[in-house]
Amino acid sequence: MNTIAITGGRVIDPARGVNAEGDVYVVDGRVADRAAYERARAAGAGAAPVDARGLWVVPGLIDVGARVHTLSRDPWSACAGELKSAAAGGFAVVAPAPDTDPVNDDPAVTTRVRAIEIPGVTPRVLPIGALTRDLAGDELAPVGLMRGAEAVAVGDLRRAVPRAGVFRRALEYAWGLGIRVIVEPRDGSLEGEGTAHEGLVATRLGLRGLPDIAESIAVDRDATIAAWVGAPLHFHRITAAIAVAAVRRHKAAGAAVTAGTTAAHLYFTDAEVAAAEGAARLSAPLREESDRAALIAALCDRTLDVVISDHTPLVPDDKDVEFEAATPGAHGFETAAAALTTLVAGGVLSPLRAVELLSTNPARVLGLNRAGRLALGDEGHVTLIDPACGWTVDPERFVSCSRHTLFAGMRLTGRPVLTITSGSVVFNGLR
Amino acid sequence: MATATAHLLATDGMSADFIYEVLNAAEAFDGAGERKTTLLRGRLVVLAFFENSTRTRSSFEIACKRLSADTLSVSGSGSSVQKGETLLDTVENLKAMGPDAIVIRHASSGAAAFIASRTGLPTINAGDGRHEHPTQALLDLYTIRKHKGRGPHRELAGLKAAIIGDIRHGRVAHSNIHAMRAVGMRVHVAGPATLMPRHIEQLGVTVHRDVESAVEGADVVMALRIQRERLAEGPTLFPGNTEYARLFGLTGRRMALAAPGAILMHPGPINRGVELPSELADGPGSVILDQVAAGVVVRMAVLTRVLAPEATGRAA
């Protein structure tokens, strides 16, 4: 059942420069033309066409670096449920971070992560492998073997590799094999035992600080190394204005760097920390209003390329505790896309830009030539979004087991209503 | 005609003429009826091996003996080097005892040239750090010529060689690259990016990201030894032998991409199952043992060039 037609919607496909009413056909899991669809239908394949009038029809959304494991007990059991949550959030493709249990630093684990996907039922799962063994930053992980086990990219996604010499070699080796590397630009030594952005809020609350220069210094170091090695590099989460400036500078110098941020960082600041306690503890800290504003501006001026959900499924035991004891992370799947459509409704972003951030660019960053776009022959991943639907975020109604989100109770505009992976519907929210 | 040479330090800068002279001289020793000649009788050659070696040292010893030269073996362990004597002092002391030449292997790049210039003693480089191992390259070319030499003069120009592995730390790779380029061979390299020196393409070499494209159509495939454990940076250079073997090891399937009748070489010692599986190392295309045999006659040719230049190509 991977043949489907979506008709009458507004097709927004930045990679092809399309932003107009049109139809999309998927035959045998690939984007096809109407004739091929008619033939397939005549042969008895496929579902009835989907009426997409009033809806956006966009290349399936792609989420980089989410977690589908619960970080506490029995990590693998909740995966299918979390993938359903991703689908409900409009994500047709999920690229999970390597901090699984065991760590995804071995092709056997990569295979296991890849196998979380249930074709026809869940979004596509493309594992991100570790760059260093055990994410420890000392020895190279067998990235070539992991790529052979279908890892889509590699990166520790936790902190920057502590020693520059090790990072240089790891990047050189990986890119020598054509494998893309993703970096979480946080200098571990500068961050130390910090838990919250090092600003006035942390001072008032007596929380250990995470200085923003830990982020910009890591960006500078790793972008410089990448330019010297001649490899592209993606920065996973940028949260600070000073780091935005660093990315901008390296891009202006012609470096092949890309960067992302999270939906939560576009909305919230460290002001939440005082109010929400454990729920506001994210692994990349919420910073000040000036940082948030810089992130928004960076989305518009193309300094930032990707917005991620940063989904981390946690349970109350992890979060309903005092701030410094809380496990960092929050729910993200079912609010990320809506967070961007709300910015579109508010005139901050164009629809084209929103789709670029959620689909076109993530595909590029992961080196996926046939995704993030709806050209003939591309993967049949499609997301339908109702751009005008107003709704209130109610964590109790989340598909995910994880209920912690700073978006709780917020009114958002726009919401994914149908998610298709390789021509199969993995989420149907159409009435 | 004969080219006397005070030293043999590197293939970098060697001319094709010189190389073919050495190969021809080696061939004469190879074909000679008598195994032993008196060309270097009465000469004393110091074999100073400050780095471990089985093949090369034995090869030089046998070469000396076949030429009737006397040898004195000096190694790093059990010598005054262990008491803290510098290399230069060690060699100067040896020089004072009147040797005619020194064959030196040392862990420092440039050690052979250093000794040659400071002592003036005729010096043969048996491997200096990560720099050069010129006699290895010469015996490799000798072996290639034996199987693949073309035309009436059995020339090597135009043959394609693929060198796979640790180019960065490999003095064998460096020496081969210079020597092969000198005789007009096409040289292609592949290996982990962390083991590929920057700017290597400026030596006239084509760098490939994967083994398959390097090996395609090659007449000669040379696998180099991978020594992760010996490298201080080892754990950061590549993830280990399993990954190396899978991604860069020569397999039957990869070798099938080479030209028909391609020869497989390795300077030894082989890490079986890493650079090469046993089936290939011991298989019909492998000329690895030929390389070892070639070592003796090539080193005989080099020794006579350095010590008895008037004895060109003439086996006594």
XYZ file of C-alpha atoms in Angstrom:
747
model
C 0.000 0.000 0.000
C 2.564 2.587 -1.019
C 0.737 4.196 -3.885
C -1.252 7.325 -3.190
C -2.365 10.604 -4.717
C -2.745 13.947 -2.986
C -4.780 16.405 -4.939
C -5.829 20.016 -4.768
C -3.407 21.113 -2.108
C -0.841 23.871 -2.047
C 2.401 22.144 -2.976
C 5.324 23.847 -1.269
C 8.605 22.346 -2.465
C 11.485 24.811 -2.047
C 14.015 22.524 -3.745
C 12.024 22.794 -6.960
C 10.972 26.380 -6.379
C 7.330 25.282 -6.241
C 4.728 27.100 -4.179
C 1.395 26.650 -5.920
C -1.699 24.547 -6.093
C -1.002 21.133 -7.470
C -1.132 17.391 -7.117
C 1.410 14.891 -5.863
C 1.463 11.252 -6.864
C 3.386 8.445 -5.241
C 3.650 5.054 -6.915
C 5.498 2.150 -5.312
C 6.987 4.428 -2.731
C 8.392 6.974 -5.201
C 7.119 10.309 -6.461
C 5.577 9.696 -9.863
C 3.443 11.468 -12.407
C -0.298 11.239 -12.821
C -0.081 8.745 -15.675
C 1.913 6.298 -13.597
C -0.575 6.705 -10.764
C -3.529 6.042 -13.067
C -1.849 2.910 -14.368
C -1.187 1.701 -10.859
C -4.750 2.379 -9.830
C -6.015 0.563 -12.872
C -3.936 -2.405 -11.803
C -5.650 -2.295 -8.450
C -2.933 -0.722 -6.380
C -3.063 2.178 -4.012
C -5.556 4.072 -1.963
C -8.160 6.566 -3.037
C -6.819 10.055 -3.633
C -6.490 12.343 -0.646
C -8.294 15.654 -0.930
C -5.769 18.244 0.165
C -7.723 21.383 -0.517
C -6.833 24.062 1.988
C -3.763 22.140 3.066
C -0.071 22.474 2.419
C 1.487 19.499 0.666
C 5.203 19.421 1.424
C 8.116 16.974 1.193
C 7.982 14.722 4.244
C 9.462 16.405 7.284
C 12.829 15.113 8.469
C 13.977 15.255 12.082
C 17.683 15.153 12.897
C 19.019 13.827 16.185
C 15.808 13.029 18.025
C 15.623 10.288 20.588
C 13.104 7.535 20.295
C 14.410 5.689 23.300
C 13.233 6.449 26.747
C 16.370 7.369 28.559
C 15.359 5.479 31.656
C 14.265 1.926 32.074
C 13.746 -0.502 29.166
C 14.971 1.815 26.450
C 13.924 -0.171 23.391
C 10.337 -0.903 24.268
C 8.966 2.572 23.745
C 10.514 3.099 20.321
C 7.500 2.194 18.231
C 5.316 4.501 20.275
C 7.738 7.357 19.938
C 7.907 6.818 16.189
C 4.123 7.133 16.110
C 4.563 10.400 17.950
C 7.029 11.542 15.304
C 4.538 10.676 12.596
C 1.838 12.604 14.434
C 4.211 15.544 14.374
C 4.456 15.289 10.594
C 7.855 13.634 10.480
C 8.212 11.130 7.655
C 11.875 10.496 8.439
C 13.605 10.375 11.812
C 17.394 10.211 12.246
C 17.923 9.137 15.868
C 20.896 10.304 17.893
C 23.551 7.729 18.818
C 23.172 7.930 22.588
C 21.063 4.805 22.674
C 21.692 2.038 25.160
C 24.011 0.487 24.132
C 25.569 3.423 22.336
C 25.269 3.264 18.584
C 29.020 2.984 17.988
C 28.957 -0.438 16.422
C 27.315 -1.751 13.262
C 25.340 -4.330 15.236
C 23.655 -1.543 17.205
C 23.176 0.498 14.038
C 21.341 -2.428 12.521
C 19.207 -2.728 15.612
C 18.305 0.956 15.524
C 17.519 0.771 11.831
C 15.228 -2.147 12.542
C 13.017 -0.024 14.797
C 11.371 1.095 11.592
C 8.336 -0.899 10.554
C 7.946 -0.333 6.808
C 4.506 0.880 5.952
C 3.692 1.619 9.569
C 6.292 3.991 11.014
C 8.401 6.814 9.622
C 11.710 5.941 8.047
C 14.478 5.513 10.630
C 17.992 6.540 9.555
C 20.426 6.018 12.419
C 23.090 8.568 13.240
C 26.150 6.696 14.460
C 28.677 7.802 17.016
C 31.838 9.520 15.871
C 33.922 8.195 18.745
C 33.664 4.956 20.680
C 31.199 5.163 23.523
C 30.838 8.877 22.716
C 33.934 9.320 24.862
C 35.876 11.431 22.389
C 39.068 9.353 22.400
C 38.964 6.690 19.740
C 37.349 6.572 16.350
C 34.174 4.538 16.150
C 33.952 2.138 13.187
C 32.093 4.661 11.090
C 32.729 2.857 7.821
C 31.160 -0.318 9.136
C 28.272 1.681 10.593
C 27.678 3.346 7.253
C 27.591 -0.149 5.832
C 24.846 -0.883 8.373
C 22.911 2.111 7.020
C 23.984 4.863 9.378
C 23.117 8.063 7.541
C 25.703 10.264 9.247
C 27.879 10.249 12.345
C 28.358 12.535 15.305
C 28.497 12.241 19.070
C 25.754 14.891 19.406
C 26.614 15.363 23.015
C 29.564 17.709 23.323
C 32.320 18.727 20.953
C 35.117 16.159 20.849
C 37.375 17.353 23.669
C 40.722 17.117 21.884
C 41.053 19.059 18.654
C 43.568 16.540 17.292
C 41.103 13.717 17.732
C 38.313 15.685 16.076
C 40.555 16.546 13.139
C 41.373 12.881 12.566
C 37.820 11.697 13.055
C 36.454 14.239 10.597
C 39.212 13.526 8.106
C 38.631 9.794 8.298
C 34.840 10.005 8.071
C 34.753 12.482 5.215
C 37.469 10.456 3.483
C 34.790 7.778 3.260
C 32.158 10.325 2.232
C 30.384 10.146 5.586
C 28.856 13.354 6.926
C 29.652 14.524 10.414
C 27.399 16.400 12.828
C 28.751 18.263 15.833
C 27.065 19.465 18.989
C 29.126 22.619 19.507
C 29.579 22.710 23.247
C 33.010 22.861 24.828
C 32.854 20.403 27.710
C 35.631 21.999 29.658
C 34.010 25.436 29.593
C 30.621 23.976 30.429
C 31.869 21.926 33.319
C 29.023 20.914 35.606
C 26.754 23.677 34.400
C 23.002 23.190 34.225
C 21.573 26.485 33.007
C 22.600 29.367 30.795
C 25.134 31.489 32.635
C 23.119 34.654 32.972
C 21.155 36.684 35.497
C 18.527 33.986 35.995
C 21.120 31.378 36.900
C 22.800 33.824 39.218
C 19.539 34.616 40.987
C 18.579 30.979 41.298
C 22.067 29.855 42.262
C 22.385 27.469 39.343
C 25.716 26.399 37.849
C 26.268 28.204 34.593
C 26.750 27.159 30.970
C 28.494 30.117 29.305
C 27.503 30.951 25.747
C 31.139 31.141 24.684
C 31.302 27.372 25.212
C 29.149 27.194 22.106
C 30.835 29.825 19.967
C 34.337 28.551 20.746
C 33.328 25.063 19.696
C 31.812 26.430 16.493
C 34.995 28.345 15.727
C 37.297 25.456 16.472
C 35.397 22.793 14.572
C 34.450 25.001 11.619
C 38.099 25.970 11.224
C 39.201 22.350 11.336
C 36.494 21.371 8.856
C 37.526 24.071 6.403
C 41.148 22.967 6.667
C 40.273 19.311 6.207
C 37.941 20.230 3.353
C 34.897 18.538 4.836
C 31.336 19.798 5.264
C 30.141 20.065 8.835
C 26.749 20.484 10.455
C 26.254 22.060 13.860
C 23.376 20.353 15.580
C 21.969 22.953 17.968
C 22.854 26.623 18.045
C 21.280 28.426 20.969
C 23.347 31.565 21.568
C 23.654 34.828 19.684
C 27.422 34.673 19.877
C 27.374 31.244 18.266
C 25.008 32.478 15.555
C 27.559 35.181 14.810
C 30.299 32.574 14.598
C 28.317 30.465 12.124
C 27.558 33.564 10.087
C 31.233 34.469 9.980
C 32.330 31.026 8.812
C 29.621 30.878 6.172
C 30.640 34.313 4.915
C 34.192 32.999 4.590
C 32.883 30.293 2.297
C 32.972 27.376 4.724
C 30.708 24.428 4.004
C 28.984 24.595 7.376
C 25.317 24.290 8.186
C 23.556 24.733 11.502
C 20.318 23.980 13.263
C 18.358 24.954 16.321
C 15.353 23.578 18.165
C 11.738 24.669 18.074
C 11.799 25.295 21.827
C 14.721 27.697 21.560
C 12.717 29.825 19.151
C 10.048 30.373 21.780
C 11.503 30.108 25.234
C 14.241 31.656 27.302
C 15.860 31.067 30.660
C 12.918 32.907 32.167
C 11.183 29.539 31.991
C 13.723 28.043 34.305
C 12.437 29.877 37.331
C 8.849 28.938 36.597
C 8.941 25.470 35.150
C 11.867 23.911 36.977
C 12.663 20.416 35.754
C 10.600 20.759 32.601
C 12.761 23.691 31.515
C 15.970 21.731 31.784
C 17.053 21.056 28.237
C 20.386 19.623 27.243
C 21.155 22.727 25.222
C 20.239 25.521 27.610
C 17.529 28.062 27.057
C 19.224 31.401 26.959
C 18.260 35.069 27.023
C 15.740 37.014 24.986
C 18.545 38.534 22.918
C 19.707 35.025 22.054
C 16.200 33.967 21.089
C 15.831 37.012 18.880
C 19.169 36.252 17.235
C 17.970 32.737 16.456
C 14.801 34.020 14.818
C 16.796 36.495 12.744
C 19.215 33.713 11.795
C 16.343 31.589 10.495
C 15.345 34.396 8.209
C 18.804 35.385 6.953
C 19.791 31.764 6.319
C 22.503 31.567 8.922
C 20.521 28.691 10.385
C 19.382 25.931 8.058
C 17.472 23.410 10.121
C 14.928 23.327 12.939
C 14.680 20.095 14.911
C 12.219 18.743 17.421
C 14.975 17.739 19.870
C 12.524 15.145 21.117
C 13.647 13.305 24.224
C 11.090 10.976 25.765
C 11.218 11.274 29.525
C 8.882 10.221 32.280
C 7.832 12.115 35.401
C 10.516 10.491 37.498
C 13.059 12.164 35.248
C 11.470 15.594 35.181
C 9.300 16.289 38.202
C 12.290 16.988 40.354
C 14.318 20.002 41.277
C 16.062 21.650 38.368
C 19.614 20.490 38.866
C 18.497 16.903 39.329
C 16.240 16.826 36.296
C 17.246 14.828 33.254
C 17.685 17.319 30.440
C 15.253 17.062 27.561
C 11.642 17.496 26.626
C 8.950 16.269 24.284
C 9.395 17.701 20.801
C 7.823 15.649 18.035
C 4.242 16.838 18.256
C 4.990 20.540 18.625
C 7.954 21.293 16.373
C 6.231 21.677 13.024
C 3.339 23.567 14.597
C 5.842 25.884 16.273
C 7.085 26.878 12.827
C 3.671 27.190 11.226
C 2.748 29.485 14.106
C 5.722 31.671 13.193
C 4.467 31.631 9.601
C 1.001 32.673 10.755
C 2.635 35.469 12.714
C 4.450 36.720 9.623
C 7.906 35.863 10.974
C 8.656 33.170 8.405
C 7.426 32.447 4.916
C 5.841 29.068 4.228
C 8.706 28.244 1.852
C 11.241 28.998 4.542
C 9.415 26.870 7.097
C 9.456 23.891 4.743
C 13.136 24.444 3.998
C 13.920 24.333 7.706
C 11.939 21.166 8.348
C 12.518 19.188 5.177
C 14.630 20.532 2.322
C 17.661 21.407 4.401
C 17.630 18.444 6.784
C 17.751 16.243 3.677
C 20.780 18.151 2.387
C 22.520 18.026 5.745
C 22.115 14.251 5.882
C 23.213 13.854 2.284
C 19.832 12.442 1.233
C 19.627 13.110 -2.482
C 16.160 11.727 -2.943
C 14.347 13.172 0.048
C 13.296 16.642 1.172
C 11.950 17.177 -2.297
C 9.082 15.960 -4.502
C 10.731 15.502 -7.869
C 9.937 12.464 -9.999
C 11.739 9.446 -8.614
C 12.256 10.957 -5.168
C 11.259 9.081 -2.047
C 7.511 9.244 -1.618
C 7.651 11.062 1.728
C 4.901 13.671 1.997
C 3.469 15.688 4.873
C 0.155 17.481 4.753
C -0.206 20.481 7.018
C -3.296 22.459 7.890
C -1.778 25.903 8.169
C -4.744 27.609 9.714
C -5.867 25.152 12.320
C -5.759 26.659 15.756
C -5.220 24.269 18.637
C -4.045 24.192 22.194
C -1.162 21.978 23.188
C -2.411 19.396 25.664
C 0.353 16.976 26.681
C -2.217 14.504 27.961
C -3.283 13.989 24.393
C 0.200 13.376 23.082
C 0.857 10.116 21.299
C 4.276 10.073 22.927
C 4.726 8.716 26.430
C 6.575 11.902 27.192
C 4.453 14.755 28.485
C 7.022 17.361 29.426
C 6.932 20.363 27.172
C 7.176 24.076 27.657
C 4.551 24.393 24.925
C 1.926 22.974 27.298
C -1.190 25.088 27.204
C 0.025 27.245 24.328
C -2.191 28.093 21.430
C -0.499 27.205 18.163
C -1.575 27.808 14.587
C -1.077 25.049 12.056
C -0.631 21.362 12.499
C 0.368 18.303 10.447
C -2.648 16.225 9.488
C -1.232 13.459 7.310
C 2.203 11.910 7.186
C 3.288 9.613 4.385
C 6.520 7.628 4.343
C 7.424 5.967 1.041
C 3.851 6.186 -0.093
C 2.350 4.651 3.031
C 0.289 6.655 5.470
C 1.983 6.524 8.882
C -0.232 9.112 10.507
C -3.739 10.125 9.580
C -5.191 13.104 11.405
C -7.656 14.055 8.717
C -11.186 14.257 9.795
C 77.900 4.082 -18.389
C 78.498 3.227 -14.803
C 77.394 5.814 -12.329
C 79.401 5.875 -9.168
C 77.405 7.109 -6.301
C 78.772 8.061 -2.954
C 75.552 7.213 -1.164
C 72.161 5.705 -1.753
C 69.838 7.729 0.405
C 66.563 8.233 -1.444
C 64.696 7.545 -4.637
C 63.435 11.125 -4.617
C 65.537 12.662 -7.384
C 66.777 9.395 -8.906
C 66.818 9.318 -12.681
C 65.270 6.587 -14.784
C 68.733 5.870 -16.236
C 70.222 5.244 -12.822
C 67.332 3.043 -11.797
C 67.558 0.874 -14.907
C 71.337 0.600 -14.437
C 70.824 -0.766 -10.956
C 68.116 -3.134 -12.149
C 70.294 -4.382 -14.992
C 73.210 -4.902 -12.644
C 70.946 -6.792 -10.255
C 69.804 -8.957 -13.115
C 73.373 -9.835 -13.963
C 73.862 -11.023 -10.399
C 70.606 -12.922 -10.638
C 71.618 -14.760 -13.764
C 75.233 -15.338 -12.807
C 76.305 -18.967 -12.661
C 78.405 -18.444 -9.547
C 76.462 -17.406 -6.482
C 79.465 -15.761 -4.944
C 81.772 -13.151 -6.414
C 84.870 -11.483 -5.057
C 83.890 -7.978 -6.105
C 83.918 -6.568 -2.596
C 86.523 -8.821 -1.035
C 88.422 -7.084 1.713
C 85.756 -4.414 2.174
C 84.041 -3.925 5.488
C 80.362 -2.954 5.563
C 78.753 -1.904 8.820
C 75.108 -2.907 9.081
C 73.738 -0.409 11.606
C 70.129 -1.359 12.253
C 68.776 0.822 15.024
C 65.261 -0.343 14.207
C 64.141 -3.940 14.159
C 64.329 -5.770 10.900
C 64.399 -9.339 9.723
C 64.109 -9.131 5.988
C 66.150 -6.087 5.221
C 69.054 -6.846 7.502
C 69.263 -10.472 6.406
C 68.992 -9.379 2.808
C 71.883 -6.936 3.143
C 73.969 -9.488 5.022
C 73.493 -12.102 2.348
C 74.203 -9.525 -0.354
C 77.469 -8.596 1.364
C 78.470 -12.196 1.784
C 77.779 -13.013 -1.837
C 80.060 -10.140 -2.766
C 82.690 -11.488 -0.330
C 82.539 -8.358 1.801
C 83.015 -8.522 5.544
C 80.142 -7.318 7.679
C 79.772 -5.931 11.154
C 76.279 -5.815 12.622
C 75.403 -3.083 15.073
C 71.974 -2.727 16.568
C 70.277 -0.370 18.941
C 69.892 -2.779 21.808
C 72.996 -4.030 23.589
C 74.975 -1.098 22.219
C 76.240 2.149 23.623
C 73.123 3.807 22.240
C 71.380 2.401 25.232
C 73.882 4.153 27.447
C 72.808 7.425 25.871
C 75.394 7.762 23.116
C 74.131 9.881 20.252
C 73.729 8.417 16.792
C 76.503 10.611 15.457
C 78.946 9.558 18.155
C 78.116 5.914 17.598
C 78.738 6.175 13.893
C 81.888 8.301 14.262
C 83.272 5.692 16.604
C 82.495 2.970 14.125
C 84.036 5.036 11.373
C 87.234 5.283 13.294
C 87.559 1.510 12.968
C 87.764 1.873 9.186
C 84.643 0.491 7.508
C 84.186 1.103 3.807
C 80.442 1.767 3.972
C 77.537 1.870 6.329
C 74.043 0.552 5.804
C 71.790 2.300 8.253
C 68.210 1.868 9.392
C 66.954 4.350 11.967
C 63.676 5.572 13.416
C 64.340 9.226 12.579
C 63.437 10.617 9.178
C 66.612 12.050 7.714
C 69.017 9.965 9.783
C 70.754 8.437 6.771
C 71.401 11.783 5.087
C 72.560 13.158 8.420
C 75.145 10.419 8.818
C 76.255 10.724 5.200
C 76.864 14.434 5.410
C 78.489 14.424 8.834
C 80.796 11.454 8.407
C 81.351 11.305 4.691
C 81.128 7.530 5.001
C 79.494 5.924 1.954
C 75.959 5.461 3.274
C 73.087 3.278 2.190
C 69.674 4.117 3.629
C 67.936 0.941 4.788
C 64.944 2.900 6.030
C 64.872 6.202 7.874
C 61.802 6.982 9.931
C 58.857 7.724 7.662
C 61.013 9.146 4.917
C 62.505 6.628 2.483
C 63.468 3.007 1.989
C 65.134 3.244 -1.392
C 66.406 -0.313 -1.754
C 62.885 -1.586 -1.121
C 61.581 0.544 -3.972
C 64.345 -0.684 -6.234
C 63.627 -4.314 -5.474
C 59.934 -3.621 -5.989
C 60.658 -2.182 -9.424
C 62.908 -5.133 -10.143
C 60.055 -7.485 -9.328
C 57.571 -5.498 -11.381
C 59.951 -5.456 -14.324
C 60.434 -9.199 -14.098
C 56.694 -9.801 -14.505
C 55.494 -6.751 -16.377
C 58.421 -5.146 -18.172
C 57.421 -4.254 -21.730
C 59.294 -3.960 -24.975
C 62.838 -4.927 -25.939
C 64.279 -3.131 -22.907
C 61.580 -4.373 -20.594
C 60.483 -0.940 -19.580
C 58.059 0.103 -16.931
C 56.724 3.349 -18.404
C 52.953 3.486 -18.633
C 52.238 0.653 -16.211
C 49.597 1.472 -13.632
C 50.369 0.804 -9.976
C 47.890 1.043 -7.113
C 49.384 1.477 -3.652
C 46.881 0.835 -0.891
C 47.191 1.600 2.790
C 49.178 3.801 5.100
C 50.843 6.203 2.719
C 51.505 8.761 5.412
C 53.686 6.638 7.689
C 55.117 4.487 4.912
C 58.659 5.015 3.787
C 58.125 2.166 1.366
C 55.244 4.100 -0.160
C 57.281 7.264 -0.493
C 60.256 5.565 -2.064
C 58.047 3.650 -4.452
C 56.140 6.747 -5.471
C 59.343 8.586 -6.394
C 60.914 5.621 -8.147
C 57.774 4.669 -10.061
C 57.256 8.226 -11.204
C 60.882 8.418 -12.290
C 60.429 5.488 -14.669
C 57.146 6.840 -15.961
C 54.646 4.606 -14.196
C 51.164 5.843 -13.341
C 50.747 5.808 -9.587
C 47.371 5.654 -7.848
C 46.903 5.552 -4.119
C 44.029 4.830 -1.761
C 43.644 4.409 1.954
C 42.025 5.968 4.997
C 42.050 9.740 4.635
C 43.854 9.971 7.968
C 46.706 7.915 6.540
C 47.005 9.931 3.331
C 49.454 12.811 3.530
C 48.183 16.180 2.402
C 49.613 17.384 -0.883
C 50.585 13.861 -1.928
C 48.999 14.520 -5.298
C 51.727 17.073 -5.889
C 54.146 14.186 -6.214
C 52.337 13.191 -9.400
C 50.091 10.631 -7.769
C 46.325 10.198 -8.197
C 44.529 9.938 -4.886
C 41.358 7.857 -4.658
C 38.786 7.816 -1.922
C 38.107 4.115 -2.318
C 40.190 1.081 -3.113
C 38.016 -0.017 -6.031
C 38.713 2.983 -8.210
C 42.432 2.911 -7.394
C 42.772 -0.765 -8.256
C 40.733 -0.600 -11.454
C 42.883 -1.577 -14.401
C 46.062 -1.654 -12.339
C 48.961 -3.812 -13.515
C 50.494 -3.779 -10.063
C 48.655 -3.709 -6.755
C 50.764 -3.063 -3.692
C 49.290 -3.450 -0.214
C 51.070 -1.720 2.647
C 51.249 -2.850 6.225
C 48.841 -1.252 8.657
C 50.344 -0.626 12.053
C 47.665 0.928 14.272
C 49.293 -0.391 17.429
C 52.649 1.068 16.605
C 51.270 4.512 16.019
C 50.914 6.773 19.026
C 47.870 8.323 17.420
C 46.589 4.886 16.417
C 43.124 4.947 17.979
C 42.279 8.221 16.308
C 43.537 7.339 12.855
C 41.181 4.558 11.964
C 38.750 2.474 13.979
C 40.574 -0.830 13.978
C 41.499 -3.833 11.901
C 37.984 -5.071 11.232
C 36.921 -1.813 9.639
C 40.223 -1.519 7.801
C 39.943 -4.997 6.370
C 36.348 -4.429 5.264
C 36.863 -1.031 3.700
C 40.457 -1.071 2.503
C 41.622 -4.654 2.582
C 42.356 -6.244 -0.746
C 39.834 -8.932 -1.449
C 39.309 -11.265 -4.366
C 36.497 -9.020 -5.532
C 38.640 -5.889 -5.394
C 41.561 -7.612 -7.106
C 39.216 -8.712 -9.876
C 38.959 -5.049 -10.877
C 42.660 -4.934 -11.674
C 44.048 -5.640 -15.136
C 44.157 -9.310 -16.115
C 47.366 -10.864 -14.855
C 47.957 -8.070 -12.350
C 50.582 -8.797 -9.746
C 50.056 -8.384 -6.017
C 52.888 -7.051 -3.863
C 53.496 -6.352 -0.190
C 56.742 -5.232 1.461
C 56.090 -7.486 4.432
C 55.491 -8.459 7.084
C 51.861 -9.073 6.208
C 49.007 -8.679 8.663
C 47.076 -11.610 7.314
C 43.367 -10.892 7.239
C 43.874 -7.147 7.482
C 45.607 -5.803 4.384
C 45.335 -9.115 2.590
C 43.575 -12.379 3.139
C 45.765 -15.476 3.000
C 44.156 -16.645 -0.231
C 45.537 -13.601 -1.987
C 48.871 -13.467 -0.166
C 49.564 -17.073 -1.132
C 47.640 -17.009 -4.407
C 48.794 -17.128 -8.027
C 48.979 -13.336 -8.550
C 51.155 -12.786 -5.501
C 54.820 -12.002 -6.137
C 55.599 -11.311 -2.492
C 58.271 -13.974 -2.242
C 59.798 -12.775 -5.513
C 60.209 -9.428 -3.819
C 62.224 -11.014 -1.043
C 64.450 -12.863 -3.513
C 64.905 -9.691 -5.520
C 66.124 -7.953 -2.393
C 69.427 -9.756 -2.353
C 70.493 -9.122 -5.948
C 69.240 -5.534 -5.907
C 71.199 -4.847 -2.741
C 74.234 -6.469 -4.319
C 73.848 -4.040 -7.211
C 73.516 -1.103 -4.832
C 76.523 -2.138 -2.755
C 78.740 -2.456 -5.820
C 77.603 0.905 -7.091
C 78.518 2.537 -3.808
C 81.735 0.628 -3.127
C 83.125 -0.580 -6.447
C 81.933 1.676 -9.182
C 84.474 0.321 -11.645
C 82.808 -3.069 -11.452
C 79.720 -2.101 -13.447
C 77.428 -4.893 -14.394
C 80.255 -7.361 -14.383
C 79.937 -10.411 -12.211
C 83.411 -11.711 -11.413
